Coordinates of C-alpha atoms and ligand atoms in Angstrom, one line a residue:
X20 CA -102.3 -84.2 28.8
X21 CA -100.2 -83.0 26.1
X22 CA -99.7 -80.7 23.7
X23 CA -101.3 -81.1 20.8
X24 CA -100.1 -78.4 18.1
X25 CA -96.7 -79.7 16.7
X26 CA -94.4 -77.3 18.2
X27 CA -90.7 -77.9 18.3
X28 CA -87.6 -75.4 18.9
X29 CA -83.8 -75.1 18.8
X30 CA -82.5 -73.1 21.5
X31 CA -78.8 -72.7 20.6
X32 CA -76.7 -70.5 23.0
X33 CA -74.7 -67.3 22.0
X34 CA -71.1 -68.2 24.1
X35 CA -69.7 -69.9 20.5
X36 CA -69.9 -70.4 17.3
X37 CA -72.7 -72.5 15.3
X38 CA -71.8 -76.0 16.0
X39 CA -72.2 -79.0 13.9
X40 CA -74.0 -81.2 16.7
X41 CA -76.6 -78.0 17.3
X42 CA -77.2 -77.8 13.4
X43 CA -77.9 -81.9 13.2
X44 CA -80.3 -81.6 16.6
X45 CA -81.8 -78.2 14.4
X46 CA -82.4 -80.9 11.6
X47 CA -83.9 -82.9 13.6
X48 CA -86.4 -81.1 14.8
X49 CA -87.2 -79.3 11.5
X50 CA -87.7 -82.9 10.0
X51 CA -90.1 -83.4 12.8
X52 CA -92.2 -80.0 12.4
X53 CA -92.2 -80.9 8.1
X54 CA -93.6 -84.3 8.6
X55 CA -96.4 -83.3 11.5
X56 CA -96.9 -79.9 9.9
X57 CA -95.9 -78.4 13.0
X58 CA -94.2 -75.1 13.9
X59 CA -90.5 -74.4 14.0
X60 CA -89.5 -72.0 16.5
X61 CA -85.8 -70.3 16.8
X62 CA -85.2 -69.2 20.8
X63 CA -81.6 -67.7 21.0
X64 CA -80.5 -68.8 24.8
X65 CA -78.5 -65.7 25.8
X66 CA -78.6 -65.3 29.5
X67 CA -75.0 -66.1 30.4
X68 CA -74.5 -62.1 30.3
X69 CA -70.3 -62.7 30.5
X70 CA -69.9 -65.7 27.6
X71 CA -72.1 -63.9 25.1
X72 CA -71.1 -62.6 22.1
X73 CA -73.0 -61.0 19.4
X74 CA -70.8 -62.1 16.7
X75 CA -72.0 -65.4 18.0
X76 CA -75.4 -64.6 17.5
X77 CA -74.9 -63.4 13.8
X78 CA -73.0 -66.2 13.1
X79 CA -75.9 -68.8 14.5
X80 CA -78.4 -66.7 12.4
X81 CA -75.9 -66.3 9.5
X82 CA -75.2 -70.2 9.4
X83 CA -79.2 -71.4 9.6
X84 CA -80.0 -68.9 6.8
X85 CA -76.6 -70.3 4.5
X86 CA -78.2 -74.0 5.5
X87 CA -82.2 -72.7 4.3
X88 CA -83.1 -73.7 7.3
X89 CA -85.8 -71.7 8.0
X90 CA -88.3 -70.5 11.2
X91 CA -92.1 -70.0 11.7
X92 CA -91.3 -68.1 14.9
X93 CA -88.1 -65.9 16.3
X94 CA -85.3 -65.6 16.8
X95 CA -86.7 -64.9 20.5
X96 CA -84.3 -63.9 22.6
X97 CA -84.6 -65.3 26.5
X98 CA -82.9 -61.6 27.4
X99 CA -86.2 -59.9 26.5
X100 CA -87.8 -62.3 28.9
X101 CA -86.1 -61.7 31.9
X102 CA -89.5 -60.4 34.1
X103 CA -90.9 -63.6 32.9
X104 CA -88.4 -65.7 34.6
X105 CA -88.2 -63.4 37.8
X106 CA -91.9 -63.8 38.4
X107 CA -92.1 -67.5 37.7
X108 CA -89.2 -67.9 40.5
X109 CA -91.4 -65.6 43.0
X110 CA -94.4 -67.2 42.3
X111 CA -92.3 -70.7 43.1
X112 CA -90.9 -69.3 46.4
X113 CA -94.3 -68.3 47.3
X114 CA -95.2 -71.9 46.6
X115 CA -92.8 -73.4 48.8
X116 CA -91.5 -75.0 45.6
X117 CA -87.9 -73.0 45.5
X118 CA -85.9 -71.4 48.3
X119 CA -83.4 -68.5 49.1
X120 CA -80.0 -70.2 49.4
X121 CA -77.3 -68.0 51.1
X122 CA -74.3 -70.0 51.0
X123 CA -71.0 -68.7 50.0
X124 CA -68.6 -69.9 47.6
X125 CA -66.1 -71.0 50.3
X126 CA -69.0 -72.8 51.6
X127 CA -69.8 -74.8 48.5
X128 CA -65.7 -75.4 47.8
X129 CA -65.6 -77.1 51.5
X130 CA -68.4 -79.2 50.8
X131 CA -67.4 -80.2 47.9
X132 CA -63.5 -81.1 49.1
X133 CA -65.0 -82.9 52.0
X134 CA -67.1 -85.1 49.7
X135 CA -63.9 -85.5 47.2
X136 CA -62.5 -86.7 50.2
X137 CA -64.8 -89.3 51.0
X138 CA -65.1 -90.5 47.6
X139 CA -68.5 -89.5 47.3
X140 CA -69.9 -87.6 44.5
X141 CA -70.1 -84.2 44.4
X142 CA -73.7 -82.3 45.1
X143 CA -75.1 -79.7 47.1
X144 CA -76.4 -81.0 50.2
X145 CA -79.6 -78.2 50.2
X146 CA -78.4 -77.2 53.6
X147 CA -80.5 -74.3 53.3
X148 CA -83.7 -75.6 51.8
X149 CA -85.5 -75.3 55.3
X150 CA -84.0 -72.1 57.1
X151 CA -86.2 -70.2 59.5
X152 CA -86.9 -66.7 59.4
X153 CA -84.1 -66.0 61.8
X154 CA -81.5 -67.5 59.9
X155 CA -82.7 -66.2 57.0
X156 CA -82.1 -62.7 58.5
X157 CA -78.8 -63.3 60.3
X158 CA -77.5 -64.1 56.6
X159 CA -78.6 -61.1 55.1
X160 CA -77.5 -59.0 57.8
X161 CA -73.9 -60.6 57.2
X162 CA -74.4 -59.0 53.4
X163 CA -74.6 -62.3 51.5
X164 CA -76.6 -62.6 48.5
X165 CA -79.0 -65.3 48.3
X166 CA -79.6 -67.2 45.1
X167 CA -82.9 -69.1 44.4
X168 CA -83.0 -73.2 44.5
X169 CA -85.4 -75.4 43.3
X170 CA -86.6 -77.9 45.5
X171 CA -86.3 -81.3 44.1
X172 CA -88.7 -84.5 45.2
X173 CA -85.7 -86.4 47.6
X174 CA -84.6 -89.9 46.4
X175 CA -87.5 -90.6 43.7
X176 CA -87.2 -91.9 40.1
X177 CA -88.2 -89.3 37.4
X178 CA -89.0 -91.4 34.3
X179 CA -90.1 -90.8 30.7
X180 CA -90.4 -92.5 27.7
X181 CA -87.6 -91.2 25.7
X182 CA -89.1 -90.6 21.7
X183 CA -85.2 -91.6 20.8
X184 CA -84.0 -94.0 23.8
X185 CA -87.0 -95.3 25.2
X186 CA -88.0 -95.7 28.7
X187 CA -85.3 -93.5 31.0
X188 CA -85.4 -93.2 34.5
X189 CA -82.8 -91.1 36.4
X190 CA -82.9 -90.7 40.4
X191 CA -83.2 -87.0 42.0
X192 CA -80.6 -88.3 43.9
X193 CA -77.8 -88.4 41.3
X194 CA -79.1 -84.7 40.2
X195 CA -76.7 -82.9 42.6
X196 CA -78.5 -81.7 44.6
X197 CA -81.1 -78.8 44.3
X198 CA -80.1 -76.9 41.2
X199 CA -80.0 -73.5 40.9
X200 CA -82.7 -71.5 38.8
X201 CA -81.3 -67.5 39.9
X202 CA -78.4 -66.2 40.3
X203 CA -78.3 -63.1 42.8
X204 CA -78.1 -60.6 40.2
X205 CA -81.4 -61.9 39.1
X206 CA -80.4 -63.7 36.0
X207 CA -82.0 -67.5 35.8
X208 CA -80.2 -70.5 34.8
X209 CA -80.6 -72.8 31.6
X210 CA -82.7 -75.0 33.5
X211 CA -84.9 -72.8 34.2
X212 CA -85.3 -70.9 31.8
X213 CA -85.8 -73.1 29.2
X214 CA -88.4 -75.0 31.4
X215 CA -90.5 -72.0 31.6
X216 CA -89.7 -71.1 27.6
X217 CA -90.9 -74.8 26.5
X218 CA -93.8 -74.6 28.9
X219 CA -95.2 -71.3 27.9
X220 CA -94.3 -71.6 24.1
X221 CA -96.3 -74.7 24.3
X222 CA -93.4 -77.0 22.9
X223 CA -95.1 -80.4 22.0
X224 CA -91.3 -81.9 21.2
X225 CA -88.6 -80.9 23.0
X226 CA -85.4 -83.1 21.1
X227 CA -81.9 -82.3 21.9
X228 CA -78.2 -83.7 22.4
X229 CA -77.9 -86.2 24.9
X230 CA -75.6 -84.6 27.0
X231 CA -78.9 -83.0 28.3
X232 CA -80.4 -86.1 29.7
X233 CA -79.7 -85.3 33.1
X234 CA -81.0 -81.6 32.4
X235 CA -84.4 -83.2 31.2
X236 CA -84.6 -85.6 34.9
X237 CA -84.3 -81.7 36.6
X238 CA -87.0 -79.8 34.3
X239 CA -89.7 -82.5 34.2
X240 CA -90.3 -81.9 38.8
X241 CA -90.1 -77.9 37.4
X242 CA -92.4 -78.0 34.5
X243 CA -94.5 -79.9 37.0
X244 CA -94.1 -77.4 39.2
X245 CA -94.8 -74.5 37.0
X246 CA -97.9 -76.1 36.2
X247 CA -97.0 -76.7 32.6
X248 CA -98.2 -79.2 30.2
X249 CA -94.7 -81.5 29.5
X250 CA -93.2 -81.7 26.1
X251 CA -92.5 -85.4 25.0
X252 CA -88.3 -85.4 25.4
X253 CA -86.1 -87.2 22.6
X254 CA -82.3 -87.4 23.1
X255 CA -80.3 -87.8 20.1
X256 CA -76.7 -89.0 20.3
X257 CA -73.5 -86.4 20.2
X258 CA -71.2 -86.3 17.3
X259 CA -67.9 -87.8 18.2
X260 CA -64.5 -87.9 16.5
X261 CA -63.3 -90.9 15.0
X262 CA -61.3 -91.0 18.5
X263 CA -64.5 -91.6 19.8
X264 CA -64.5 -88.1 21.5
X265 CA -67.0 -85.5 21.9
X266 CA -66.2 -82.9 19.4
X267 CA -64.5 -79.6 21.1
X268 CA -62.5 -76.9 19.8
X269 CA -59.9 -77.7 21.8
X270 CA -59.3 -81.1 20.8
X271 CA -60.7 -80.9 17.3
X272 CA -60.0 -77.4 15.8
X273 CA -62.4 -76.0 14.1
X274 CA -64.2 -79.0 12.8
X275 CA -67.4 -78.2 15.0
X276 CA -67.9 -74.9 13.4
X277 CA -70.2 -74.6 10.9
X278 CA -68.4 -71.2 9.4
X279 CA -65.4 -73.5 8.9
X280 CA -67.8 -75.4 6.2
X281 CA -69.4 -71.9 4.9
X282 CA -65.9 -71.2 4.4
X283 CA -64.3 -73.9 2.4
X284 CA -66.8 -74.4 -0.1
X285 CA -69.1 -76.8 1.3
X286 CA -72.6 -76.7 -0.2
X287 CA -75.5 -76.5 2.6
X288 CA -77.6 -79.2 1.0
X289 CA -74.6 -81.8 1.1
X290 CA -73.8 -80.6 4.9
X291 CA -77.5 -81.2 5.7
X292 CA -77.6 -84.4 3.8
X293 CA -74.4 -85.7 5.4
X294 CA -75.6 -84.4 9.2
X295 CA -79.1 -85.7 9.0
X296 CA -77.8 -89.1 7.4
X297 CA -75.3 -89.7 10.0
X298 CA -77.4 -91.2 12.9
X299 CA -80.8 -91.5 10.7
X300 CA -81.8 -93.7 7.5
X301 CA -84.6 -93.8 5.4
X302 CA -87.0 -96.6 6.1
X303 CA -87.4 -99.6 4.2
X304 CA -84.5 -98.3 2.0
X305 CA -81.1 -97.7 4.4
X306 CA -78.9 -97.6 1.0
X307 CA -80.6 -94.4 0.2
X308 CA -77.9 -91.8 1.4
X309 CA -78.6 -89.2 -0.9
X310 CA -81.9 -87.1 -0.1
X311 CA -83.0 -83.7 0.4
X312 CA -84.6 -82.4 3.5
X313 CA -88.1 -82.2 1.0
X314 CA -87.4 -86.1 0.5
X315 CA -86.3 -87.0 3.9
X316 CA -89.5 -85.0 5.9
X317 CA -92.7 -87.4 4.9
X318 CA -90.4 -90.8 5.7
X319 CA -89.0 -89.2 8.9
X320 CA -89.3 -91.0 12.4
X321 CA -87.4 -90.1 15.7
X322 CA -87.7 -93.3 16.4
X323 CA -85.1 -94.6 13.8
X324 CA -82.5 -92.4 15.0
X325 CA -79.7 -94.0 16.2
X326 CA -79.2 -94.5 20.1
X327 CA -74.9 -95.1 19.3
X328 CA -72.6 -92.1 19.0
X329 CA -72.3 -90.4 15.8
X330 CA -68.9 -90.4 14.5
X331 CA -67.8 -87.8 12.5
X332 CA -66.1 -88.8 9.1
X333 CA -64.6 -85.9 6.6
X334 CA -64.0 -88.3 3.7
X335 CA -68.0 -89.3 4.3
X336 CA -68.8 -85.5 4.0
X337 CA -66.5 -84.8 1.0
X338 CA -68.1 -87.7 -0.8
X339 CA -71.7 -86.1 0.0
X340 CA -70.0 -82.9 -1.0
X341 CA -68.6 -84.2 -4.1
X342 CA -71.9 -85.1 -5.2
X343 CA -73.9 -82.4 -5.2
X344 CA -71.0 -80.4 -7.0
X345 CA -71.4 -82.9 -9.7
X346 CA -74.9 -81.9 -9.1
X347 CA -74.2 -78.3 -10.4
X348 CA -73.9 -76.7 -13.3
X349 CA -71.1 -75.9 -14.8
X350 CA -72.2 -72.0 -14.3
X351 CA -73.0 -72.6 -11.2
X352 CA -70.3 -73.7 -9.7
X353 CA -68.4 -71.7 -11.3
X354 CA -70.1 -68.1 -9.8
X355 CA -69.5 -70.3 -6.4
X356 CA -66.1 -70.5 -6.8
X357 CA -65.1 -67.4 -7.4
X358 CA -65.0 -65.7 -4.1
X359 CA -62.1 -68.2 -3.4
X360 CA -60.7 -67.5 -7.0
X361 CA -60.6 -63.9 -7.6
X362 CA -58.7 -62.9 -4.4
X363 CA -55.8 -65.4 -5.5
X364 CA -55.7 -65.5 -9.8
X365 CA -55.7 -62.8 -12.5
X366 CA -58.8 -63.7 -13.8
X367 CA -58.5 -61.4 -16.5
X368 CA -55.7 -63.7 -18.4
X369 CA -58.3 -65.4 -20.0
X370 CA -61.8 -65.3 -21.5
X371 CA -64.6 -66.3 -19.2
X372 CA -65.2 -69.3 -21.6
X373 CA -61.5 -70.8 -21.0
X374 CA -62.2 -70.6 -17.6
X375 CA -65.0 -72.4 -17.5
X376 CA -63.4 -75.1 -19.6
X377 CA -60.6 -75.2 -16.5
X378 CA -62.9 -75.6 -13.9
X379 CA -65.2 -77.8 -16.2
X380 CA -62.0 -79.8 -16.5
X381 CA -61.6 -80.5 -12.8
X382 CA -65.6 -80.2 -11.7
X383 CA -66.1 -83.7 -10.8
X384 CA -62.8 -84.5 -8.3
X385 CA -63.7 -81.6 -5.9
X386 CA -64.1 -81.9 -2.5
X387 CA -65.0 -78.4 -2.1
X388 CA -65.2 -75.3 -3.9
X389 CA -61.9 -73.9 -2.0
X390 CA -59.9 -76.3 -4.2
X391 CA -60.9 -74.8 -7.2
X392 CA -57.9 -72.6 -7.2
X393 CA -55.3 -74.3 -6.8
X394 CA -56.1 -77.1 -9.0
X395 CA -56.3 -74.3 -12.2
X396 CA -53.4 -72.3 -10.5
X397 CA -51.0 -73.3 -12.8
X398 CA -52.7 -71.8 -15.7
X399 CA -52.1 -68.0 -14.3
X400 CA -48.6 -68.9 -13.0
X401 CA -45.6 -68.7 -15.5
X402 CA -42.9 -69.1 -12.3
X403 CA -44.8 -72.0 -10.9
X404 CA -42.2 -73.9 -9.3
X405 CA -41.5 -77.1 -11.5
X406 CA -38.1 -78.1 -10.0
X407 CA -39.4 -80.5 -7.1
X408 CA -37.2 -83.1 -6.6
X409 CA -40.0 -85.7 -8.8
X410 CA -40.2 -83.2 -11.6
X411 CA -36.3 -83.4 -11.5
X412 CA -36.7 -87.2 -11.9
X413 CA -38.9 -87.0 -14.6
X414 CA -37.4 -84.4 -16.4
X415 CA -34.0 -85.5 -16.1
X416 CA -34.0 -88.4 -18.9
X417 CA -32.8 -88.7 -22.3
X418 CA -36.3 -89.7 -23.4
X419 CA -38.1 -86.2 -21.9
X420 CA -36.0 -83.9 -23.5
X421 CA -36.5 -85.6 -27.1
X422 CA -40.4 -85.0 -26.7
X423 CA -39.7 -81.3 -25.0
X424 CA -37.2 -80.5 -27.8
X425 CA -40.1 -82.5 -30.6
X426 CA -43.3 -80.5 -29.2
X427 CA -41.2 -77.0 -29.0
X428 CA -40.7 -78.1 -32.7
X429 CA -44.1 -79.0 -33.7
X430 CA -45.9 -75.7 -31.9
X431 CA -46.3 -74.1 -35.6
X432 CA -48.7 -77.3 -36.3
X433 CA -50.5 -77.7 -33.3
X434 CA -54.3 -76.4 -33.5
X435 CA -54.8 -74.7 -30.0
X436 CA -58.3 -74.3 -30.6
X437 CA -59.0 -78.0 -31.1
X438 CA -58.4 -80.1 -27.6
X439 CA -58.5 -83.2 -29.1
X440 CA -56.4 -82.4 -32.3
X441 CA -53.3 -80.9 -29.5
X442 CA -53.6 -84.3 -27.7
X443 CA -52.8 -86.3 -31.4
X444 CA -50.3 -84.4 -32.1
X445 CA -48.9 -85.5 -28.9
X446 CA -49.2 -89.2 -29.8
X447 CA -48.0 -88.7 -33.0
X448 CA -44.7 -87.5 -31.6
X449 CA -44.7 -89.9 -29.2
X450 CA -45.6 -92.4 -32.1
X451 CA -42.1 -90.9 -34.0
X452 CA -40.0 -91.5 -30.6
X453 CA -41.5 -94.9 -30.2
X454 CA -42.5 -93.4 -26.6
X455 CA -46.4 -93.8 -24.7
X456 CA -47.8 -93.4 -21.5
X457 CA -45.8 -92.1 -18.7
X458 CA -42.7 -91.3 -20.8
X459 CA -44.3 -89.2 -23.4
X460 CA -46.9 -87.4 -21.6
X461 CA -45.5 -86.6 -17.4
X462 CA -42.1 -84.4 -19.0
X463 CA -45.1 -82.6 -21.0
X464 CA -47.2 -82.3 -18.3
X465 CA -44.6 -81.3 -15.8
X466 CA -43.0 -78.7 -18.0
X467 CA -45.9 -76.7 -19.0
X468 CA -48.2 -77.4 -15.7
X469 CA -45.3 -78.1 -13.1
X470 CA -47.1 -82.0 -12.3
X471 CA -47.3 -85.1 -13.9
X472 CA -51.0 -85.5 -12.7
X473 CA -53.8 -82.9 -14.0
X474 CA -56.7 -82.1 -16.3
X475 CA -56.9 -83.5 -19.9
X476 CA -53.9 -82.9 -21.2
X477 CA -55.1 -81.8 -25.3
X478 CA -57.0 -79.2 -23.4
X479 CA -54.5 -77.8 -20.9
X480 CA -52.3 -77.5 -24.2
X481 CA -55.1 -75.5 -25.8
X482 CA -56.2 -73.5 -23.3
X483 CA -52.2 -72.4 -22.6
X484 CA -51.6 -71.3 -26.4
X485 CA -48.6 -71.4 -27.9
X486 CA -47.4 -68.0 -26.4
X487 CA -47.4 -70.2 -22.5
X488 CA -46.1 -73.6 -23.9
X489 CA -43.1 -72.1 -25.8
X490 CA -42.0 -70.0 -23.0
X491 CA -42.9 -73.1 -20.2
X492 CA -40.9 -76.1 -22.6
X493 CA -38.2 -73.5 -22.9
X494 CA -37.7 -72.7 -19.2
X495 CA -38.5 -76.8 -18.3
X496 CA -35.3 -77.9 -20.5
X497 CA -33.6 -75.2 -18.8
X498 CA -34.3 -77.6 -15.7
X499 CA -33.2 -80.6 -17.4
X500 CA -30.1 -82.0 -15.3
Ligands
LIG10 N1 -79.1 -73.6 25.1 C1 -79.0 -75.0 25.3 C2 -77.8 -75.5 24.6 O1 -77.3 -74.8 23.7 C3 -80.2 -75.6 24.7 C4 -80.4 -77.0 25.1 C5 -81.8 -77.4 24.8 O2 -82.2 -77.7 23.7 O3 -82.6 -77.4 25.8 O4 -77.2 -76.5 24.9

């Protein structure tokens, strides 16, 4: 039997921040529930009491909500289910299916040296899956605390047909040992919890990283257990760097956090197209790499997702990034911008309309948004630095200081309200110097926007004015050497 409304969930936990693998498995499963018509359900796994945060949990909802990724049901928080769990691990013990295990930590740490020891892998031994009565009492009477096991089936192969990796089979015997589902306090574990939230939520999909595989070989006996109908399991593969690592703060900075994207000026459709495209094409077309999720949903298949690692690639996402800035308007992107521009220029230096001619000017080489700034910084900065050692260089020839000293000269005729005419006059005094290219334009460009490299230069003269060039050529020659 299984279930036959589409249901499908992500389950991220409070203890960090919203990670990029959890937003691509979100995808995933949102893809799924769009091309079945199926539900979407948020469940917010925060029952490790001590790693919680709530700023974690804003910043899961917060990053979902920036990425218009979107819910039929929750969040539901497994904290407001905590009976639910107790009764389902009573009603197990009743059943003989789970057991009171009293053993200490000291206990466990010998075992587990012993079996270091011997080279063998490390597991609970379920020394106390069949204690009598008496022993039962003797431990309690000692004043340990007794944590609740379930009892897996000894030495058998638990199989499924994986909707990602096909046929797996894992042996109870590589499980270590009987897990866990309650700690003393009362609280249950992941595993068990989440077998008793996909069983009585009705999840017809359950699709995750595949650092879960093993989790999946210990909830199938327990769903079984529980009596609930089992989900059909699909393992996508982690994100790794291009070290072919997994992705961790530690390592990897802050490169697994979605904020860090929210931040910089990433746009969520270009994040979602870059995450979803990473281990998944489009079918009969694998050149197509720019879709929506709207586009993406009717074509999608867990099936075609790919079984190899996902490597993570920043130039990849810039270049998704890139293009769907090119995508914007011009307005657009500029009311985007300016939360990373109005803490750092004096906007009020120039007309809205020049403005958006700077970052009009610069639009289609952006990365992301954060760049904006200082790519039109030099406009609002009259103590720019321009005396790097290759502005020196460049400065420092005969030939620059005849076009400086020839376009202070000519300001009078210049028309700063006409890009194109500013950029002529240019020519023509490069024409009278018998000077082109590098050696007429870099000592302009340098002087009056401190490098040789930038926007079109007719309309960086324009948008400067005379008032800016005079003063900029002036202080430039005062560099010449
Ligand atoms: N809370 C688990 C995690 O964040 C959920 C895994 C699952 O989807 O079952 O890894």
């Amino acid at each position: 039997m299984t279930n036959k409304e589409i249901r499908v969930r992500i389950a991220p936990s409070p203890t960090g921040s919203l990670h990029l693998g959890t937003v691509r498995t979100a995808l995933y499963n949102y893809l799924l529930a769009k091309k079945l018509g199926g539900k979407f359900i948020l469940r917010v796994e925060d029952t490790d009491v001590q790693r919680n945060k709530d700023e974690y949990t804003k910043g899961i909802l917060d990053g979902f909500k920036w990425l218009n990724i979107d819910f039929d049901e929750g969040p539901i928080y497994q904290s407001d289910r905590l009976d639910i769990y107790k009764k389902c691990a009573e009603k197990l013990l009743s059943e003989g299916k789970a057991y009171h295990c009293f053993c200490t930590t000291e206990e466990l740490d010998d075992l587990r040296k012993i079996q270091r020891a011997a080279k063998q892998p490390e597991k609970y031994d379920n020394r106390h899956r069949n204690l009598t009565e008496d022993q039962k009492k003797q431990f309690i009477e000692e004043g340990r605390k007794a944590i609740i096991r379930f009892k897996l089936p000894d030495n058998t192969d638990i199989k499924w047909n994986d909707e990602i990796r096909g046929p797996i089979s894992v042996n109870t015997s590589d499980l270590g040992g009987d897990p866990v589902i309650m700690r003393a306090d009362g609280i249950p574990l992941y595993n068990f919890a989440v077998v008793i939230d996909d069983g009585e939520m009705r999840m017809s999909h359950v699709i995750r990283g595949d650092d879960h595989l093993h989790n999946t070989a210990k909830q199938i006996p327990m769903f079984e257990a529980l009596g609930f109908t089992l989900p059909s399991f699909g393992h996508a593969p982690l994100i790794f760097s291009q070290d072919r690592e997994k992705l961790s703060k530690r390592k990897h900075g802050e490169i697994a956090n979605i904020a860090k994207y929210q931040n910089e000026g990433y746009l969520p459709e270009a994040l979602s197209n870059y995450l979803i495209h990473m281990s998944w094409t489009i079918p009969g077309n694998s050149e197509k790499e720019i879709f929506t999720i709207d586009e993406a949903a009717p074509l999608f298949e867990l099936s075609r997702i790919s079984k190899n690692p996902a490597v993570y690639d920043i130039d990849k996402l810039n270049w998704f990034n890139n293009h769907y800035i090119k995508e914007k308007s011009l307005e657009e992107v500029y009311k985007m911008s300016k939360k990373y521009l109005e803490p750092t220029l004096n906007l009020s230096m120039y007309s809205e309309e020049q403005i958006l001619k700077m970052v009009d000017a610069i639009k289609a080489g952006l990365n992301k948004l954060d760049e904006v700034p200082g790519l039109i910084k030099f406009f609002f900065d009259e103590n720019m630095p321009i005396d790097t050692d290759e502005n020196k260089a460049i400065l420092s020839t005969e030939n620059a200081k005849k076009v400086l000293e020839k376009l202070l000269a000519s300001l009078d005729k210049l028309d700063f309200s006409n890009p194109p005419a500013c950029k002529k006059t240019v020519d023509e005094i490069g024409k009278e110097l018998s000077l082109k290219g590098k050696d007429l334009y870099w000592p302009i460009r340098v002087a009056i926007s401190g490098s040789n490299k930038g926007p079109d230069l007719g309309l960086v003269i324009s948008l400067l004015g005379k008032e800016r060039i005079k003063s900029r050529i002036e202080r430039a020659l005062k560099v010449l050497v």
